[in-house]
Short mmCIF file of C-alpha atoms and ligand atoms in Angstrom, two decimals:
data_model
loop_
_atom_site.label_atom_id
_atom_site.label_comp_id
_atom_site.label_asym_id
_atom_site.label_seq_id
_atom_site.Cartn_x
_atom_site.Cartn_y
_atom_site.Cartn_z
CA MET A 176 -27.11 -9.94 -26.14
CA ASN A 177 -23.85 -9.18 -27.52
CA ILE A 178 -24.21 -5.64 -29.63
CA ASN A 179 -21.43 -4.11 -31.76
CA TRP A 180 -21.38 -1.52 -34.28
CA TYR A 181 -18.10 -0.15 -35.88
CA PRO A 182 -18.61 0.06 -39.67
CA GLY A 183 -15.81 1.41 -41.97
CA HIS A 184 -17.00 5.24 -41.88
CA MET A 185 -16.14 5.47 -37.73
CA LYS A 186 -12.53 4.40 -38.27
CA LYS A 187 -12.16 7.11 -41.13
CA THR A 188 -14.14 9.40 -38.49
CA ILE A 189 -11.37 8.59 -35.76
CA GLU A 190 -8.74 9.34 -37.94
CA SER A 191 -10.17 12.53 -39.09
CA ILE A 192 -10.72 13.55 -35.48
CA GLU A 193 -7.05 13.01 -34.57
CA GLN A 194 -5.97 15.04 -37.28
CA SER A 195 -8.40 17.94 -36.71
CA LEU A 196 -7.07 17.68 -32.95
CA LYS A 197 -4.52 20.30 -33.70
CA LEU A 198 -6.71 23.09 -34.64
CA VAL A 199 -8.60 23.16 -31.43
CA ASP A 200 -7.95 24.60 -28.05
CA PHE A 201 -10.15 21.56 -26.06
CA VAL A 202 -12.58 18.94 -27.28
CA ILE A 203 -16.13 19.29 -26.04
CA VAL A 204 -17.08 15.54 -25.25
CA LEU A 205 -21.01 14.94 -25.20
CA LEU A 206 -21.57 11.99 -23.05
CA ASP A 207 -25.57 10.73 -22.71
CA ALA A 208 -26.40 11.83 -18.84
CA ARG A 209 -28.34 8.75 -18.75
CA ILE A 210 -25.09 6.56 -19.72
CA PRO A 211 -22.25 8.51 -18.72
CA TRP A 212 -20.07 5.53 -18.43
CA SER A 213 -21.13 3.43 -21.36
CA SER A 214 -21.30 6.63 -23.57
CA LYS A 215 -17.53 7.64 -22.60
CA ASN A 216 -15.84 6.46 -25.78
CA PRO A 217 -11.97 4.64 -24.63
CA LEU A 218 -11.18 4.96 -28.34
CA LEU A 219 -11.68 8.32 -28.53
CA ASP A 220 -9.96 9.12 -25.07
CA LYS A 221 -6.88 7.60 -26.69
CA VAL A 222 -7.17 10.04 -29.57
CA ILE A 223 -7.71 13.01 -27.58
CA GLY A 224 -4.62 12.18 -25.56
CA ASN A 225 -3.79 15.60 -23.33
CA LYS A 226 -6.04 18.12 -25.05
CA PRO A 227 -8.42 19.64 -22.26
CA VAL A 228 -11.52 18.07 -22.27
CA LEU A 229 -15.01 19.32 -21.14
CA TYR A 230 -17.57 16.93 -20.75
CA LEU A 231 -21.50 17.96 -21.27
CA LEU A 232 -23.49 15.14 -19.70
CA ASN A 233 -26.47 16.28 -22.56
CA LYS A 234 -30.00 14.84 -22.60
CA ALA A 235 -29.79 15.61 -19.19
CA ASP A 236 -33.65 16.28 -19.13
CA LEU A 237 -34.30 12.66 -19.48
CA ALA A 238 -31.75 11.45 -16.64
CA ASP A 239 -32.42 11.55 -13.28
CA ASP A 240 -31.04 14.84 -11.78
CA LYS A 241 -29.65 13.75 -8.38
CA THR A 242 -27.70 11.14 -10.51
CA THR A 243 -26.52 13.38 -12.69
CA LYS A 244 -25.16 15.80 -10.45
CA GLU A 245 -23.36 12.84 -8.72
CA TRP A 246 -22.01 12.10 -12.01
CA ILE A 247 -20.24 15.42 -12.48
CA ARG A 248 -19.19 15.71 -9.13
CA SER A 249 -17.58 11.88 -9.41
CA ILE A 250 -16.05 13.04 -13.01
CA GLU A 251 -14.59 16.41 -11.92
CA GLU A 252 -13.06 14.48 -8.62
CA ASN A 253 -11.42 11.64 -10.64
CA GLU A 254 -10.74 13.27 -14.22
CA ASN A 255 -8.41 15.94 -15.32
CA ALA A 256 -11.29 17.58 -16.73
CA VAL A 257 -14.38 19.62 -16.30
CA ALA A 258 -18.04 18.40 -16.70
CA MET A 259 -21.43 20.21 -16.60
CA GLU A 260 -24.89 19.07 -17.44
CA TRP A 261 -26.46 20.24 -20.31
CA ILE A 262 -30.05 19.92 -22.11
CA SER A 263 -29.62 20.77 -25.97
CA VAL A 264 -33.26 21.34 -27.08
CA GLY A 265 -34.58 24.67 -25.54
CA LYS A 266 -32.89 27.69 -24.18
CA THR A 267 -29.05 27.62 -24.45
CA ASN A 268 -26.79 28.91 -21.38
CA THR A 269 -23.76 29.79 -23.61
CA LYS A 270 -22.42 32.15 -20.73
CA LYS A 271 -22.29 29.19 -18.26
CA LEU A 272 -20.40 27.04 -21.33
CA ILE A 273 -17.92 29.97 -21.91
CA GLN A 274 -17.23 30.25 -18.12
CA LYS A 275 -16.27 26.56 -17.97
CA ALA A 276 -14.09 26.47 -21.16
CA GLU A 277 -12.44 29.58 -19.71
CA GLU A 278 -11.63 27.33 -16.15
CA LEU A 279 -10.35 24.57 -18.38
CA LEU A 280 -8.11 26.85 -20.28
CA LYS A 281 -6.48 29.09 -17.53
CA GLU A 282 -3.07 28.16 -18.41
CA LYS A 283 -3.58 29.03 -22.01
CA ARG A 284 -4.97 32.46 -20.96
CA GLN A 285 -2.31 32.93 -18.39
CA LYS A 286 0.34 32.22 -20.95
CA GLU A 287 -1.31 34.54 -23.31
CA LEU A 288 -1.47 37.46 -20.90
CA GLU A 289 2.36 36.87 -19.70
CA LYS A 290 3.22 37.31 -23.60
CA GLY A 291 1.19 40.32 -23.76
CA MET A 292 -0.86 38.61 -26.38
CA ALA A 293 -4.84 39.37 -26.83
CA ALA A 294 -7.10 36.73 -25.92
CA THR A 295 -7.61 34.51 -28.64
CA LYS A 296 -11.03 32.90 -29.96
CA LEU A 297 -11.67 29.62 -28.31
CA ARG A 298 -11.78 26.70 -30.77
CA ALA A 299 -13.29 23.40 -29.96
CA MET A 300 -14.16 19.91 -31.30
CA VAL A 301 -17.54 18.28 -30.67
CA THR A 302 -16.97 14.58 -30.30
CA GLY A 303 -19.70 11.78 -29.18
CA ILE A 304 -21.24 8.56 -29.92
CA PRO A 305 -23.71 8.68 -32.79
CA ASN A 306 -26.97 10.40 -31.59
CA VAL A 307 -25.74 11.87 -28.45
CA GLY A 308 -26.92 15.15 -29.59
CA LYS A 309 -23.38 16.82 -30.93
CA SER A 310 -25.27 18.61 -34.25
CA THR A 311 -28.26 19.85 -32.12
CA PHE A 312 -25.86 21.21 -29.29
CA ILE A 313 -24.06 23.16 -32.10
CA ASN A 314 -27.30 24.60 -33.46
CA GLN A 315 -28.78 25.43 -30.04
CA ILE A 316 -25.01 27.31 -29.76
CA SER A 317 -25.26 29.40 -32.85
CA GLY A 318 -28.92 30.04 -32.88
CA ARG A 319 -29.56 28.66 -36.25
CA LYS A 320 -29.64 25.05 -38.01
CA GLY A 321 -26.63 24.92 -39.68
CA THR A 322 -25.93 21.42 -39.37
CA LYS A 323 -28.77 18.49 -40.02
CA THR A 324 -29.98 16.80 -36.99
CA GLY A 325 -32.31 13.36 -36.38
CA ASN A 326 -33.40 11.13 -34.12
CA ARG A 327 -31.25 8.01 -35.34
CA PRO A 328 -27.90 7.49 -35.18
CA GLY A 329 -25.35 8.62 -38.01
CA VAL A 330 -26.79 11.74 -39.27
CA THR A 331 -23.65 13.68 -39.48
CA LYS A 332 -21.37 12.36 -42.17
CA THR A 333 -18.54 14.75 -42.39
CA ASN A 334 -16.55 17.35 -40.25
CA GLN A 335 -18.23 20.46 -40.34
CA TRP A 336 -17.24 24.03 -38.72
CA MET A 337 -19.53 26.57 -37.07
CA ARG A 338 -18.74 29.84 -36.23
CA VAL A 339 -20.53 31.24 -33.21
CA GLY A 340 -19.81 34.44 -31.50
CA GLU A 341 -16.72 33.45 -29.22
CA LEU A 342 -16.53 29.97 -29.90
CA ASP A 343 -15.65 27.90 -32.95
CA LEU A 344 -16.75 24.65 -32.93
CA LEU A 345 -16.56 21.54 -35.12
CA ASP A 346 -19.06 18.88 -35.64
CA THR A 347 -18.04 15.35 -35.70
CA PRO A 348 -19.73 12.30 -37.16
CA GLY A 349 -21.01 10.27 -34.09
CA VAL A 350 -18.16 7.17 -33.09
CA LEU A 351 -18.22 3.84 -31.15
CA TRP A 352 -15.34 1.40 -30.80
CA PRO A 353 -14.71 -2.15 -32.26
CA LYS A 354 -15.75 -4.34 -28.83
CA LEU A 355 -18.53 -2.82 -26.96
CA ASP A 356 -17.24 -4.82 -23.53
CA PRO A 357 -18.88 -5.63 -21.10
CA PRO A 358 -22.21 -6.67 -23.30
CA ILE A 359 -23.89 -4.11 -20.99
CA ARG A 360 -22.32 -1.34 -22.45
CA GLY A 361 -23.74 -2.34 -25.97
CA ARG A 362 -27.19 -2.78 -24.36
CA HIS A 363 -26.92 0.51 -22.51
CA LEU A 364 -26.09 2.27 -26.06
CA ALA A 365 -29.16 0.21 -27.73
CA PHE A 366 -31.47 1.32 -25.15
CA THR A 367 -30.68 5.10 -25.45
CA GLY A 368 -30.69 4.92 -29.35
CA SER A 369 -26.86 4.95 -30.22
CA ILE A 370 -26.62 1.96 -32.31
CA LYS A 371 -28.71 1.22 -35.30
CA ASP A 372 -31.85 -0.24 -34.60
CA GLU A 373 -31.48 -2.36 -38.05
CA ILE A 374 -28.52 -4.35 -36.79
CA MET A 375 -30.65 -5.57 -33.57
CA ASP A 376 -33.55 -7.77 -33.03
CA ILE A 377 -35.82 -5.31 -31.35
CA GLU A 378 -37.54 -8.18 -29.63
CA THR A 379 -34.59 -9.41 -27.61
CA LEU A 380 -33.56 -5.47 -26.93
CA ALA A 381 -36.92 -4.60 -25.72
CA PHE A 382 -36.75 -8.13 -23.62
CA GLU A 383 -33.54 -7.06 -22.05
CA PHE A 384 -34.72 -3.44 -21.44
CA ILE A 385 -37.63 -5.00 -19.62
CA LYS A 386 -35.39 -7.29 -17.47
CA GLU A 387 -33.42 -4.15 -16.31
CA ALA A 388 -36.13 -2.13 -15.53
CA MET A 389 -37.69 -4.58 -13.41
CA LYS A 390 -34.48 -4.95 -11.49
CA ASN A 391 -33.86 -1.05 -11.48
CA PHE A 392 -36.67 0.82 -11.86
CA PRO A 393 -39.84 -1.31 -11.62
CA GLU A 394 -42.18 1.50 -10.52
CA LYS A 395 -41.30 3.89 -13.67
CA LEU A 396 -42.10 0.56 -15.62
CA TYR A 397 -45.33 -0.50 -13.91
CA ASN A 398 -46.92 3.22 -13.51
CA ARG A 399 -46.22 3.82 -17.40
CA TYR A 400 -48.45 0.33 -18.82
CA GLU A 401 -50.56 0.75 -15.35
CA ILE A 402 -49.41 -2.81 -14.39
CA GLN A 403 -51.21 -3.43 -10.92
CA ASN A 404 -49.67 -6.47 -9.73
CA PRO A 405 -45.88 -7.25 -9.87
CA LEU A 406 -45.18 -9.73 -12.90
CA GLU A 407 -41.96 -12.34 -12.57
CA ASP A 408 -41.38 -12.56 -16.21
CA PRO A 409 -40.22 -9.76 -18.87
CA VAL A 410 -42.22 -11.71 -21.63
CA GLU A 411 -45.74 -11.52 -18.99
CA ILE A 412 -45.09 -7.80 -19.18
CA MET A 413 -44.89 -7.93 -23.06
CA ASP A 414 -48.20 -9.43 -22.87
CA ALA A 415 -49.59 -6.91 -20.52
CA ILE A 416 -48.26 -3.84 -22.47
CA GLY A 417 -49.62 -5.94 -25.88
CA LYS A 418 -53.21 -6.09 -24.14
CA ARG A 419 -53.49 -2.25 -22.62
CA ARG A 420 -52.05 -0.83 -25.92
CA GLY A 421 -53.77 -3.06 -28.47
CA ALA A 422 -50.41 -4.20 -30.15
CA LEU A 423 -52.51 -7.45 -31.02
CA MET A 424 -52.25 -9.84 -34.35
CA ARG A 425 -55.13 -11.86 -35.82
CA GLY A 426 -56.42 -14.03 -33.22
CA ALA A 427 -55.50 -11.71 -30.72
CA GLU A 428 -51.97 -12.79 -30.12
CA ILE A 429 -49.37 -10.12 -28.99
CA ASP A 430 -47.63 -8.40 -31.51
CA TYR A 431 -44.06 -8.72 -30.00
CA THR A 432 -42.56 -6.34 -32.55
CA LYS A 433 -45.09 -3.85 -31.96
CA VAL A 434 -44.75 -3.91 -28.23
CA SER A 435 -41.05 -3.72 -28.36
CA HIS A 436 -41.13 -0.44 -30.59
CA ILE A 437 -43.41 1.18 -27.89
CA VAL A 438 -41.20 0.32 -24.91
CA MET A 439 -37.89 1.39 -26.60
CA ASP A 440 -39.49 4.82 -28.06
CA GLU A 441 -41.54 5.63 -24.87
CA PHE A 442 -38.06 4.96 -22.87
CA ARG A 443 -36.02 6.65 -25.54
CA GLY A 444 -38.59 9.37 -25.52
CA GLY A 445 -38.65 10.18 -21.94
CA GLN A 446 -42.30 8.93 -21.60
CA MET A 447 -41.45 6.66 -18.85
CA GLY A 448 -40.06 9.51 -16.91
CA ARG A 449 -36.61 10.37 -16.04
CA ILE A 450 -34.27 7.86 -15.69
CA SER A 451 -30.50 7.13 -15.13
CA LEU A 452 -29.30 3.65 -16.30
CA GLU A 453 -25.96 4.21 -14.53
CA VAL A 454 -24.91 5.38 -11.05
CA PRO A 455 -21.26 6.34 -10.47
CA LEU A 456 -21.24 3.85 -7.59
CA ASN A 457 -21.85 0.99 -9.77
CA TYR A 458 -19.70 2.10 -12.92
CA GLU A 459 -16.04 3.21 -12.55
CA PHE A 460 -15.63 6.08 -15.19
CA SER A 461 -12.22 6.69 -15.14
CA GLU A 462 -11.26 2.72 -15.86
CA SER A 463 -13.23 2.64 -18.97
N1 LIG B 250 -34.53 15.22 -24.73
C1 LIG B 250 -33.30 15.72 -25.40
N2 LIG B 250 -33.20 15.20 -26.54
C2 LIG B 250 -32.13 15.89 -27.45
C3 LIG B 250 -31.14 16.28 -26.67
N3 LIG B 250 -30.07 16.97 -27.40
C4 LIG B 250 -30.19 16.42 -28.80
N4 LIG B 250 -31.54 15.50 -28.51
C5 LIG B 250 -32.07 14.64 -29.56
O1 LIG B 250 -30.88 14.05 -29.80
C6 LIG B 250 -31.33 13.15 -31.40
C7 LIG B 250 -30.30 13.43 -31.98
O2 LIG B 250 -29.51 14.64 -31.92
P1 LIG B 250 -28.22 15.11 -33.15
O3 LIG B 250 -27.60 16.25 -32.64
O4 LIG B 250 -28.61 14.38 -34.40
O5 LIG B 250 -26.85 13.78 -32.78
P2 LIG B 250 -25.49 13.57 -33.18
O6 LIG B 250 -24.69 13.72 -32.18
O7 LIG B 250 -25.18 14.90 -34.11
O8 LIG B 250 -25.71 11.98 -33.92
P3 LIG B 250 -25.15 11.72 -35.23
O9 LIG B 250 -24.60 12.77 -36.16
O10 LIG B 250 -25.67 10.98 -35.89
O11 LIG B 250 -23.50 11.25 -34.60
C8 LIG B 250 -32.24 14.39 -31.81
O12 LIG B 250 -33.66 13.95 -31.94
C9 LIG B 250 -32.52 15.69 -31.16
O13 LIG B 250 -33.75 16.17 -31.00
C10 LIG B 250 -31.30 16.55 -25.32
O14 LIG B 250 -30.58 17.44 -24.61
N5 LIG B 250 -32.66 16.51 -24.68
MG1 LIG B 251 -24.72 14.92 -36.00
#
């Protein structure tokens, strides 16, 4: 299953990000903690160039805690960047965020000090793939619903400044890149909800997801759907889920579309448990 999604508005967004870059001191790149490798956009990396980057591994509440910590260690060891885990829903820890930003901008602060200038307010652009939580993060930090959010990709349409106490944050629309390569990146982006569902076949997507789940986290899958005996074939698992959840059509046939939505919605919503699809050992972050 090859998935690509790069509509014209994303190209425009990349251009507007490039233009706005000179207005900011650093870039906050939101990654999805479940897929730090797949959610790192090579096109965005190119545009960001040498600007200091603070990676936030967002949706950490949905990812495996130990794996997220391993990712942070690995990113900070291999990249010239600062990284921290983040949860945009619920209580914020702005103080820690500012602390990390100051750590990142040590040199700038040092220069200001040497010139006898007062420390300037920090300005950052918030970027990332669609649906990763950029707007939710900005609303959380600002304590108000200043930007529109929604659980589907493509909610934010234009750049928007939010002034938040010590920080000025620029919200940007989510962007992907023309070729989601290798295909597993496209799949991981789709599983986690960053690709518009309408452009994909949901049944193939769920089939691929179940295949990966059987290999990498079978207990989570079996527990969720109370499957007693290990099954060989993803379709058998879909049948079992259909029966258990009553996703049936006339004549007691399995409604695979319904089963597929159940599986994808429940994974995305965290009902299967905290699951990291990517571990640093198998995915070379700095090479992507
Ligand atoms: N569980 C969990 N959900 C989150 C977190 N951050 C954001 N979300 C949810 O993710 C969905 C997408 O959030 P948005 O803030 O609209 O994402 P965005 O990156 O601005 O998306 P676009 O504007 O479409 O690019 C919403 O349903 C949020 O509630 C998080 O840390 N944990
Ligand atoms: Mg948004």
